[in-house]
XYZ file of C-alpha atoms in Angstrom:
687
model
C -12.512 -0.574 -21.331
C -12.556 3.094 -20.381
C -16.120 2.681 -19.737
C -15.465 -0.289 -17.793
C -13.649 2.653 -15.223
C -16.532 4.987 -15.045
C -19.396 2.246 -14.174
C -17.016 1.232 -11.625
C -16.234 4.438 -10.408
C -20.141 5.626 -10.156
C -20.460 1.810 -8.715
C -18.264 2.553 -5.543
C -19.629 5.698 -4.976
C -23.004 5.044 -5.573
C -22.969 2.124 -2.790
C -20.212 4.527 -0.754
C -23.283 7.276 0.148
C -26.183 4.533 1.180
C -27.173 4.590 4.878
C -24.817 3.563 7.119
C -26.672 0.910 9.864
C -24.536 -0.249 12.518
C -21.185 0.908 14.820
C -18.383 -0.167 12.590
C -16.126 -3.136 12.828
C -13.070 -4.870 11.066
C -13.737 -5.403 7.205
C -11.446 -8.010 5.901
C -10.341 -6.993 2.105
C -6.435 -7.713 1.939
C -6.871 -11.676 2.506
C -8.350 -14.041 0.290
C -7.998 -17.506 1.741
C -10.944 -18.971 4.535
C -10.209 -21.468 7.120
C -10.689 -24.744 4.510
C -8.580 -23.220 1.861
C -5.411 -22.822 4.277
C -5.778 -26.152 5.611
C -5.671 -27.463 1.572
C -3.271 -25.922 0.317
C -1.603 -22.529 3.011
C 1.731 -22.690 4.095
C 1.112 -18.496 5.424
C 3.932 -16.862 6.475
C 3.482 -14.803 9.384
C 4.807 -11.457 10.260
C 6.981 -12.998 12.966
C 9.450 -15.126 10.595
C 9.652 -11.826 8.319
C 10.752 -9.712 11.077
C 12.784 -12.730 13.089
C 14.137 -13.584 9.032
C 14.959 -9.314 8.273
C 15.284 -9.910 5.134
C 16.115 -6.501 2.485
C 13.951 -8.040 -0.309
C 9.919 -9.456 -0.419
C 11.438 -12.365 -2.522
C 14.048 -13.013 -0.096
C 11.610 -14.161 2.688
C 11.201 -17.920 -0.154
C 14.605 -19.091 0.112
C 13.281 -20.781 3.418
C 9.635 -22.267 3.028
C 9.142 -25.729 1.891
C 8.333 -25.930 -1.893
C 9.660 -23.203 -3.227
C 13.519 -21.167 -4.013
C 14.523 -17.654 -5.315
C 15.673 -16.291 -8.647
C 18.457 -14.116 -8.223
C 19.727 -12.206 -10.610
C 21.478 -9.644 -8.678
C 20.687 -9.062 -4.727
C 17.292 -6.942 -5.241
C 14.368 -8.373 -7.018
C 14.720 -11.886 -5.920
C 11.923 -13.517 -7.089
C 10.153 -17.055 -5.843
C 9.829 -20.158 -7.765
C 7.354 -22.675 -6.449
C 8.005 -26.526 -7.100
C 9.353 -25.954 -10.834
C 6.614 -23.143 -11.202
C 7.924 -19.289 -11.984
C 7.072 -15.960 -13.332
C 4.084 -15.253 -14.722
C 3.299 -19.275 -13.778
C 2.565 -18.058 -10.286
C -0.100 -15.817 -9.728
C 1.737 -12.773 -8.207
C -0.284 -10.095 -5.864
C -1.228 -7.766 -3.405
C -3.842 -7.104 -0.802
C -6.796 -9.486 -2.770
C -6.027 -7.995 -6.352
C -3.905 -5.579 -7.166
C -0.890 -6.719 -9.129
C 2.290 -5.277 -11.602
C 4.279 -5.865 -14.154
C 7.729 -5.429 -14.644
C 8.977 -3.407 -16.891
C 12.014 -5.031 -17.699
C 12.065 -7.979 -19.757
C 15.117 -9.447 -17.229
C 12.432 -9.094 -14.321
C 15.029 -6.878 -12.638
C 12.077 -5.223 -11.130
C 9.403 -8.563 -10.918
C 6.101 -7.322 -9.161
C 7.232 -8.521 -5.852
C 9.818 -6.228 -5.594
C 7.701 -3.490 -5.679
C 6.467 -3.464 -1.466
C 8.929 -3.474 0.787
C 8.834 -6.511 3.443
C 8.585 -4.496 6.379
C 5.472 -2.977 4.337
C 3.834 -7.166 5.088
C 1.445 -8.547 7.531
C 1.316 -11.748 5.993
C 1.752 -13.681 3.304
C -0.549 -16.172 1.878
C 0.368 -18.680 -0.384
C -1.918 -21.585 -2.755
C 0.147 -24.250 -4.384
C -1.389 -25.785 -7.354
C -3.513 -24.049 -10.241
C -6.960 -24.130 -7.539
C -7.414 -21.185 -7.054
C -10.322 -19.820 -9.879
C -11.103 -16.774 -8.108
C -7.507 -14.839 -8.701
C -6.634 -17.441 -11.843
C -4.069 -19.345 -9.911
C -1.828 -21.679 -12.790
C 0.943 -23.076 -10.283
C 0.152 -20.723 -7.727
C -1.408 -18.079 -5.744
C 0.635 -15.558 -3.743
C -0.800 -12.890 -2.073
C 1.005 -10.680 -0.178
C -0.879 -9.356 2.986
C -0.110 -5.211 3.635
C -0.501 -4.363 7.736
C -3.220 -2.495 7.881
C -4.807 -0.602 11.145
C -6.951 -2.415 13.553
C -9.071 -0.324 16.313
C -8.160 -1.235 19.205
C -9.681 1.478 22.294
C -6.964 1.705 24.503
C -4.251 1.777 21.741
C -5.665 4.212 18.472
C -2.037 5.513 18.072
C 1.012 3.332 17.013
C 4.415 4.130 15.702
C 7.440 1.568 15.838
C 10.917 2.267 14.335
C 13.062 0.194 13.513
C 17.044 0.810 12.795
C 19.436 -1.804 11.245
C 23.156 -2.865 10.029
C 24.890 -5.892 8.581
C 28.192 -6.108 8.225
C 29.068 -8.262 4.461
C 28.045 -5.367 2.310
C 27.994 -2.524 5.294
C 24.727 -2.374 4.897
C 22.350 0.164 6.637
C 18.395 0.277 6.323
C 15.544 2.308 8.251
C 11.900 1.674 8.934
C 9.098 3.719 10.344
C 5.505 2.573 10.268
C 2.773 4.913 11.860
C -0.375 4.548 12.146
C -4.176 5.994 13.403
C -7.187 3.592 13.752
C -9.960 5.297 15.365
C -13.890 3.971 15.000
C -14.583 5.724 11.709
C -11.255 6.297 10.220
C -7.728 5.013 10.235
C -5.037 5.451 8.530
C -1.100 4.128 8.692
C 2.103 5.401 7.535
C 5.185 3.037 6.468
C 7.715 4.669 4.635
C 11.971 2.687 4.567
C 15.012 2.943 3.397
C 17.809 0.390 2.737
C 21.589 1.473 1.080
C 23.240 -1.469 0.887
C 26.615 -2.236 -0.072
C 28.435 -5.308 -2.580
C 28.951 -8.455 -0.741
C 31.748 -10.511 -0.295
C 30.941 -14.553 -0.734
C 32.344 -16.935 1.210
C 35.925 -17.019 -0.339
C 36.726 -13.016 0.275
C 35.374 -12.559 -3.597
C 33.669 -8.464 -4.084
C 29.822 -9.698 -6.005
C 28.400 -6.517 -7.741
C 25.961 -6.543 -5.417
C 24.650 -2.882 -4.148
C 21.508 -1.321 -4.355
C 19.691 1.755 -2.805
C 15.636 1.659 -2.425
C 13.358 4.381 -0.516
C 9.517 3.235 -0.810
C 6.859 4.638 1.777
C 2.773 3.335 1.584
C -0.336 4.913 2.585
C -2.863 3.599 3.411
C -6.504 5.424 4.448
C -9.830 3.636 5.200
C -13.686 4.783 6.490
C -15.587 2.372 8.552
C -18.982 4.239 6.923
C -20.304 1.351 9.986
C -19.930 -1.621 10.420
C -20.599 -3.457 7.167
C -19.393 -1.653 5.174
C -15.383 0.150 4.179
C -13.918 2.347 2.023
C -10.062 2.298 1.610
C -7.475 4.154 -0.140
C -4.049 2.300 -1.112
C -0.673 4.488 -2.364
C 2.803 2.734 -3.438
C 5.806 3.986 -4.277
C 9.275 3.152 -3.988
C 12.185 3.644 -6.259
C 15.665 1.710 -6.367
C 18.749 3.484 -7.795
C 21.754 1.786 -8.587
C 21.279 -1.485 -8.813
C 23.653 -3.653 -9.660
C 22.802 -7.000 -10.927
C 25.692 -9.353 -11.664
C 23.540 -12.271 -12.812
C 22.426 -10.196 -16.514
C 23.663 -8.185 -19.030
C 22.539 -4.694 -17.692
C 22.454 -3.111 -14.454
C 19.179 -0.353 -13.154
C 20.084 2.659 -13.322
C 16.938 3.293 -11.489
C 13.933 1.698 -10.597
C 10.444 3.806 -9.913
C 7.221 2.289 -9.335
C 3.303 3.540 -8.245
C 0.663 0.984 -7.024
C -2.596 3.373 -6.137
C -5.911 1.187 -5.460
C -9.264 1.857 -3.999
C -11.647 -1.334 -1.921
C -15.220 -1.394 -1.027
C -16.603 -3.566 1.107
C -20.441 -4.669 1.622
C -21.377 -7.801 3.744
C -24.962 -8.230 5.225
C -26.315 -7.504 2.196
C -29.215 -9.877 3.005
C -29.915 -13.255 3.841
C -28.310 -14.683 0.653
C -26.472 -11.715 -0.440
C -23.038 -12.025 2.946
C -20.733 -9.486 0.898
C -19.722 -7.280 -2.736
C -16.258 -6.888 -2.458
C -15.639 -3.969 -5.859
C -11.397 -3.419 -5.780
C -9.999 -1.096 -8.342
C -6.028 -0.651 -9.308
C -3.204 1.250 -10.704
C 0.432 0.196 -10.928
C 3.278 2.730 -13.265
C 6.666 1.492 -13.283
C 9.227 3.827 -15.137
C 13.269 0.841 -15.272
C 15.780 2.154 -17.221
C 18.854 -0.489 -16.974
C 22.034 0.064 -18.823
C 26.645 -1.263 -19.296
C 27.073 2.156 -18.095
C 29.033 0.319 -15.079
C 30.264 -2.008 -17.388
C 33.457 -3.024 -19.958
C 31.154 -2.538 -22.434
C 31.089 0.823 -22.269
C 33.767 1.776 -23.549
C 32.761 -0.233 -27.169
C 28.798 -0.040 -27.097
C 26.752 2.402 -24.942
C 23.671 0.426 -24.044
C 20.148 2.240 -22.395
C 16.802 0.835 -22.223
C 14.575 3.406 -20.571
C 11.366 1.567 -20.417
C 7.758 1.496 -18.902
C 4.483 -0.499 -17.480
C 0.884 0.213 -16.144
C -0.979 -1.923 -15.396
C -5.221 -0.873 -14.812
C -7.391 -3.657 -13.222
C -10.306 -3.880 -10.796
C -12.479 -7.320 -9.609
C -16.094 -7.434 -7.629
C -17.293 -10.217 -6.319
C -19.953 -11.410 -4.529
C -20.533 -13.557 -1.379
C -23.707 -16.208 -1.598
C -25.144 -17.722 1.328
C -27.049 -19.964 -1.172
C -28.187 -23.078 1.685
C -27.329 -23.405 5.493
C -24.581 -25.371 4.172
C -23.309 -23.920 0.635
C -21.396 -20.803 -0.085
C -20.951 -19.754 -4.006
C -18.232 -16.581 -3.897
C -18.769 -15.489 -7.948
C -17.800 -12.407 -10.023
C -15.617 -10.459 -12.376
C -11.918 -9.579 -12.912
C -10.018 -7.078 -15.500
C -6.461 -6.342 -16.061
C -4.385 -4.658 -18.872
C -0.881 -4.404 -19.174
C 0.785 -1.896 -21.186
C 4.496 -2.122 -21.705
C 6.729 0.593 -23.955
C 10.772 0.735 -24.264
C 13.680 0.747 -26.893
C 17.486 -0.173 -26.381
C 19.297 2.645 -27.583
C 22.921 1.485 -28.542
C 25.587 3.951 -29.052
C 28.244 1.755 -30.288
C 31.933 3.342 -30.850
C 34.075 0.981 -31.443
C 32.986 -1.975 -34.290
C 32.729 -4.955 -32.058
C 33.136 -7.467 -34.248
C 36.301 -6.169 -35.461
C 38.156 -3.779 -32.077
C 38.490 -0.897 -34.692
C 36.840 2.412 -33.913
C 34.339 3.638 -36.083
C 34.873 7.166 -37.494
C 31.867 8.639 -36.206
C 29.887 6.746 -33.647
C 26.779 5.048 -34.637
C 24.004 4.992 -32.633
C 20.297 2.106 -33.482
C 17.505 1.863 -31.907
C 16.171 -1.618 -30.541
C 12.522 -1.605 -30.512
C 11.919 -4.076 -26.939
C 8.591 -4.125 -26.584
C 7.173 -2.721 -29.468
C 4.735 -0.594 -27.437
C 2.626 -4.007 -26.749
C -0.274 -4.597 -24.344
C -2.300 -7.495 -22.964
C -6.329 -7.368 -21.635
C -8.125 -10.028 -19.792
C -11.037 -10.522 -18.646
C -12.653 -13.111 -15.891
C -15.473 -14.713 -14.615
C -15.709 -16.832 -12.236
C -17.395 -18.725 -9.916
C -16.585 -20.849 -6.453
C -18.577 -23.062 -4.635
C -18.123 -24.160 -1.032
C -20.556 -27.602 0.333
C -20.333 -28.567 3.548
C -21.269 -32.142 2.694
C -21.056 -32.949 6.523
C -19.531 -32.064 10.174
C -16.155 -33.667 8.339
C -16.000 -33.700 5.034
C -16.617 -29.816 2.544
C -15.845 -29.920 -0.869
C -14.881 -26.733 -2.372
C -15.496 -26.870 -6.357
C -14.314 -23.579 -9.053
C -14.843 -22.874 -12.455
C -13.602 -20.195 -14.623
C -13.467 -18.694 -17.911
C -10.819 -15.685 -18.872
C -10.542 -13.632 -22.657
C -6.935 -12.618 -23.369
C -6.566 -10.514 -26.379
C -2.876 -8.271 -27.721
C -2.072 -6.077 -28.846
C 1.065 -3.840 -30.771
C 1.174 -0.566 -31.449
C 5.134 0.024 -32.738
C 6.419 -3.231 -34.491
C 10.109 -3.124 -35.154
C 10.128 -3.960 -39.264
C 12.271 -6.951 -38.640
C 9.623 -8.646 -36.189
C 6.996 -7.360 -39.058
C 9.170 -9.773 -41.278
C 10.257 -12.770 -39.794
C 6.089 -13.009 -39.069
C 5.461 -12.471 -42.550
C 3.207 -9.091 -41.049
C 1.358 -11.483 -38.898
C 1.892 -10.401 -35.640
C -1.587 -10.038 -34.825
C -2.370 -12.686 -32.020
C -6.046 -13.836 -31.782
C -8.043 -13.420 -29.029
C -7.447 -16.709 -26.318
C -11.035 -18.234 -25.022
C -9.052 -19.702 -21.861
C -11.506 -22.410 -18.944
C -9.775 -23.639 -16.692
C -12.064 -25.670 -13.556
C -11.358 -27.056 -10.039
C -12.088 -29.469 -7.313
C -11.126 -29.463 -3.954
C -11.934 -32.442 -1.680
C -11.514 -32.498 2.573
C -11.868 -34.427 5.397
C -11.212 -34.504 8.686
C -11.264 -37.869 10.158
C -10.582 -36.420 13.586
C -10.169 -34.330 15.946
C -5.791 -34.798 14.829
C -6.617 -36.172 11.159
C -7.393 -34.643 8.213
C -7.079 -35.425 4.572
C -6.896 -33.214 0.935
C -7.127 -34.546 -2.647
C -7.008 -31.764 -5.022
C -7.840 -31.631 -8.794
C -7.530 -28.786 -11.649
C -6.909 -27.971 -15.052
C -5.904 -24.195 -16.296
C -4.128 -22.711 -18.195
C -2.514 -19.509 -18.968
C -1.578 -17.001 -21.508
C 1.660 -15.994 -23.093
C 2.893 -13.100 -21.919
C 4.189 -10.321 -23.617
C 7.730 -11.107 -23.700
C 6.546 -14.539 -24.976
C 4.824 -13.155 -28.097
C 6.494 -9.562 -28.710
C 9.943 -9.582 -26.968
C 12.370 -8.552 -30.272
C 15.994 -9.954 -29.522
C 16.790 -9.756 -26.434
C 18.487 -12.054 -23.863
C 16.285 -12.897 -21.269
C 16.587 -16.409 -20.711
C 19.131 -18.766 -18.682
C 21.671 -18.803 -21.850
C 23.313 -16.227 -24.014
C 20.808 -16.234 -26.879
C 18.944 -13.618 -27.986
C 15.519 -13.815 -27.317
C 12.029 -13.407 -29.848
C 8.527 -13.368 -29.510
C 6.626 -15.813 -31.223
C 3.050 -14.143 -31.502
C 1.407 -17.558 -32.438
C 2.189 -19.021 -29.434
C -0.603 -21.483 -27.590
C -1.800 -20.756 -23.990
C -0.428 -23.741 -22.507
C -2.042 -26.004 -20.146
C -1.716 -27.943 -16.687
C -3.607 -30.737 -15.196
C -3.139 -31.166 -11.562
C -3.445 -33.147 -9.233
C -2.644 -32.498 -4.983
C -3.225 -35.444 -1.515
C -1.993 -33.820 1.617
C -2.259 -35.993 4.960
C -2.018 -33.820 8.288
C -1.826 -34.790 11.703
C -2.533 -31.921 13.815
C -2.288 -31.950 17.224
C -1.480 -29.206 20.651
C 2.537 -30.005 20.135
C 3.176 -31.478 17.105
C 2.312 -31.640 14.016
C 2.948 -33.728 10.587
C 1.869 -33.232 6.695
C 2.727 -34.886 3.615
C 1.932 -33.252 -0.161
C 2.486 -35.445 -3.205
C 1.651 -33.286 -6.467
C 1.904 -34.701 -10.278
C 1.022 -32.004 -12.705
C 1.267 -32.635 -17.221
C 1.594 -30.033 -18.763
C 0.763 -29.664 -22.012
C 1.400 -26.371 -24.993
C 4.050 -26.050 -22.495
C 5.896 -22.639 -22.845
C 9.754 -22.410 -23.738
C 12.078 -21.862 -26.502
C 13.979 -23.336 -29.662
C 17.636 -22.194 -31.017
C 17.112 -21.258 -34.796
C 20.105 -20.811 -35.951
C 18.117 -19.159 -39.528
C 17.453 -16.083 -36.903
C 21.052 -14.030 -37.077
C 21.007 -12.121 -33.317
C 21.668 -8.328 -33.422
C 23.811 -7.389 -30.405
C 27.635 -8.216 -31.397
C 26.491 -11.021 -34.058
C 29.994 -12.217 -34.560
C 30.102 -13.175 -31.343
C 29.033 -16.874 -30.152
C 26.241 -18.416 -29.628
C 24.725 -18.504 -32.723
C 21.024 -17.576 -33.602
C 18.460 -16.941 -31.695
C 16.004 -18.510 -29.285
C 11.864 -18.170 -30.407
C 9.221 -19.130 -27.633
C 7.677 -21.713 -29.106
C 5.051 -24.602 -26.974
C 6.149 -28.117 -25.867
C 3.949 -30.618 -26.736
C 4.385 -32.354 -23.381
C 5.996 -31.723 -20.086
C 5.147 -32.959 -15.800
C 6.459 -32.180 -12.702
C 6.250 -33.776 -9.596
C 6.754 -33.976 -6.152
C 6.479 -33.539 -2.457
C 6.789 -31.213 0.483
C 6.833 -33.217 4.310
C 7.891 -31.883 7.041
C 6.988 -32.214 11.272
C 7.057 -29.485 13.898
C 7.178 -30.553 17.307
C 7.029 -28.206 21.325
C 8.865 -29.083 24.018
C 9.564 -28.634 27.319
C 7.165 -25.676 26.681
C 9.496 -22.517 25.185
C 10.801 -24.387 22.124
C 9.896 -25.397 18.995
C 12.234 -27.946 16.362
C 10.957 -28.510 13.000
C 12.181 -30.457 9.866
C 11.288 -29.680 6.107
C 12.054 -31.488 2.591
C 11.310 -30.652 -1.129
C 11.713 -32.036 -4.044
C 10.638 -31.535 -7.815
C 11.671 -33.905 -10.587
C 10.579 -31.685 -13.718
C 10.949 -33.340 -17.309
C 10.847 -32.140 -21.162
C 8.441 -35.192 -21.844
C 9.103 -33.356 -26.409
C 12.675 -33.108 -25.778
C 13.511 -36.423 -23.238
C 15.782 -33.971 -21.154
C 14.804 -32.092 -17.437
C 13.340 -29.028 -17.513
C 15.155 -25.941 -16.628
C 15.164 -24.090 -13.001
C 14.209 -26.489 -10.986
C 15.240 -26.293 -7.379
C 17.161 -29.117 -5.943
C 16.165 -31.619 -2.887
C 15.768 -29.333 -0.120
C 15.791 -29.459 3.634
C 14.850 -26.943 6.165
C 15.482 -27.620 9.572
C 15.526 -24.958 13.032
C 15.464 -25.222 16.589
C 13.731 -21.685 18.277
C 13.459 -21.123 21.662
C 10.738 -18.758 22.617
C 10.126 -16.626 26.180
C 8.334 -13.681 26.880
C 11.263 -11.517 26.477
C 13.702 -13.944 24.045
C 13.782 -14.835 20.990
C 16.489 -17.676 19.764
C 16.493 -19.698 17.117
C 19.235 -21.972 14.919
C 18.566 -22.246 11.092
C 19.896 -24.571 8.805
C 19.154 -25.495 5.499
C 20.578 -28.427 3.520
C 20.583 -28.455 -0.624
C 21.695 -31.305 -2.608
C 23.295 -31.241 -5.766
C 21.325 -30.960 -9.127
C 22.344 -33.153 -11.752
C 19.234 -32.636 -13.603
C 19.683 -29.404 -15.878
C 18.655 -28.557 -19.221
C 21.051 -28.810 -22.149
C 19.196 -27.369 -24.157
C 18.994 -23.569 -22.177
C 22.911 -24.442 -21.052
C 22.108 -24.813 -17.526
C 25.222 -25.919 -15.465
C 25.579 -28.796 -12.449
C 26.006 -26.913 -8.686
C 26.709 -28.724 -6.182
C 25.052 -29.738 -3.065
C 25.665 -27.289 0.377
C 25.200 -26.989 3.848
C 24.453 -22.854 5.768
C 23.918 -22.683 9.434
C 22.068 -19.159 10.561
C 21.325 -17.798 13.569
C 18.906 -14.825 15.091
C 18.182 -13.276 18.800
C 15.576 -11.037 19.696
C 15.716 -9.499 23.336
C 13.122 -7.264 24.982
C 14.870 -5.367 27.743
C 11.140 -3.132 27.732
C 7.309 -3.658 26.292
C 8.510 -0.650 23.873
C 12.386 -1.992 22.880
C 13.105 -4.914 20.776
C 16.687 -5.792 20.436
C 17.323 -7.780 17.407
C 20.953 -9.752 16.485
C 21.941 -12.155 13.575
C 24.792 -14.276 12.110
C 24.055 -15.703 9.275
C 26.163 -18.688 7.043
C 27.940 -18.918 10.470
C 31.059 -21.137 8.811
C 31.434 -18.939 6.112
C 30.176 -21.523 2.998
C 31.257 -20.139 -0.299
C 27.945 -21.722 -1.461
C 26.289 -21.567 -4.941
C 21.560 -21.687 -5.510
C 20.844 -23.377 -8.087
C 18.572 -20.618 -9.321
C 21.030 -18.381 -8.893
C 22.010 -16.571 -12.573
C 25.758 -16.569 -13.785
C 27.548 -14.021 -14.215
C 27.346 -12.001 -18.246
C 29.310 -8.865 -19.386
C 30.641 -7.853 -15.474
C 34.397 -8.706 -16.619
C 36.491 -11.471 -16.920
C 37.750 -11.042 -12.985
C 34.191 -12.631 -11.980
C 33.904 -15.926 -12.727
C 30.865 -18.165 -14.066
C 29.296 -18.435 -10.979
C 26.589 -15.953 -8.723
C 28.159 -17.090 -5.189
C 25.863 -16.612 -2.327
C 27.047 -13.945 0.499
C 29.273 -15.215 3.098
C 29.501 -14.527 7.161
C 27.864 -11.421 8.128
C 27.010 -10.226 11.877
C 23.562 -7.935 11.975
C 22.252 -5.806 15.488
C 19.109 -4.314 14.802
C 16.641 -1.751 17.370
C 12.882 -1.933 17.238
C 11.709 1.039 19.339
C 7.819 1.721 20.074
C 6.686 4.905 20.349
């Protein structure tokens, strides 16, 4: 692996010193989608949408997106679920291929939490396993960060944002400053947030406070119109984060992400461009029970670390007048370390104080790592002016290593704890038919495979599921396979857009967990529930559903939008619903916009979710209707005033995907209620 890094570095240096050719121009590095792909599966989230909603967390951006739900364990670190795909079933990346990983096995710190919403230009989305260039299993989310763009009359720009939210007494501030010259550009984005615990609709205080600072430095050199070298460095730290839906809270979470990009375009008539990327991600996380009632009985502290090292090279080849081939390779190594240190003061089974505290070390990650090397090719053919066809092929080799196994883990599997390396082929086909100026039809089909992640293979007795059981990794897991097809029809005119997308996903070797009562849990073994959940493969499962919507523009300044989404997911082997599936959801808004004023009323309507998994002790949840209002006014070109009211009618409601309370105290109840009414005021000044 180190040799591969050296080769890539020398290749970067060699290409970067080649002769400059013409004047500089913009070379895209961060984006991954082309127009035909966006029409097919895209649900891009643009900068204006992010600014209007003013989310405190990137995961929260997906709350109002059709087909998405968010998994919430605290008010920080929420993450999206697409249809029914979640966690490592979704490929979340930054700027065209930069990956990160959670150090926390409970995913307090998902990769998507390691970038600030204020740092984002847009979010590109592919629904389904149809992108072979970036290893998409259930979907691809590419978060595109802001980048300086050269403007001859305005090379320097600075924006300052300040704001306050009433529910939680929340403050935030952000500065974005850039210089964009012909040869050189530079961007700094830095922000701070201090959020308190919010109140639900009935006035209950929900433990949810956190503070976070972060900054991003991005600098680029345009050697010519055809060459660009770009360096990005991002750091952030969240502190004192309360997770009402988890058994522990985060003392701190530090992340460092760096990437180096090189792009060369118009190499020859055949080689249209070459892109090379190297990146690394380092996460330092500590969680504990020091803010919980159980701290008096057992002091539990878990210092954890995660590292990701990776890179990719891609060639864009014009293999014919109507044919474009993308081909390349990528690699990624994920390594995780950390233990749970327990200081037992009072015997949790008898309530008797021990003569002297007993110290116990639980090996959580067992110093494990996973390597992946992939080769890919994706060909795009313009069959005619109205028909295009994209076919892709990918092959991945995934291997694992465990360097510090726990004795009980070795005993459980008779020392057979080294998973076999896996060769995983994937294939996709996408057909676009532009029927006429307004109508289009898209059909996609794919078979994609996903190797188990480190928690599914090596986690050692930790509560990481939706229920209260401890979970145990399984080195013998098979890769899960997704056989999926989507059909989408769309009408798009100047003032009206209507679409419908139906999908079916047949899953084999679906990774789930089963209860083994013969394996005793480690932590508070005398208390229910008894036994341990062990990760396993389910022979057959499926998901099917749809997204549909319409948007109409009228009276020059008004827009009305309506969308609906539903997923039906079934464990065919156990003949019960799959867990963590969003309910039928409708989003609607009416908006007004002119040169100075922009305002919107948004409603979200969720149905009851009665299809729940008994095997994972899921609770049914009632439906709800929530309305928000936002307003933006620009009295001058350099000033913008933003205001909003969320949950206008102070509804006391529960999201189905939010985790229930654990170990927070008797007064907190068993459901995780969302924030009640909140008022927001913000100011943006452009210098």
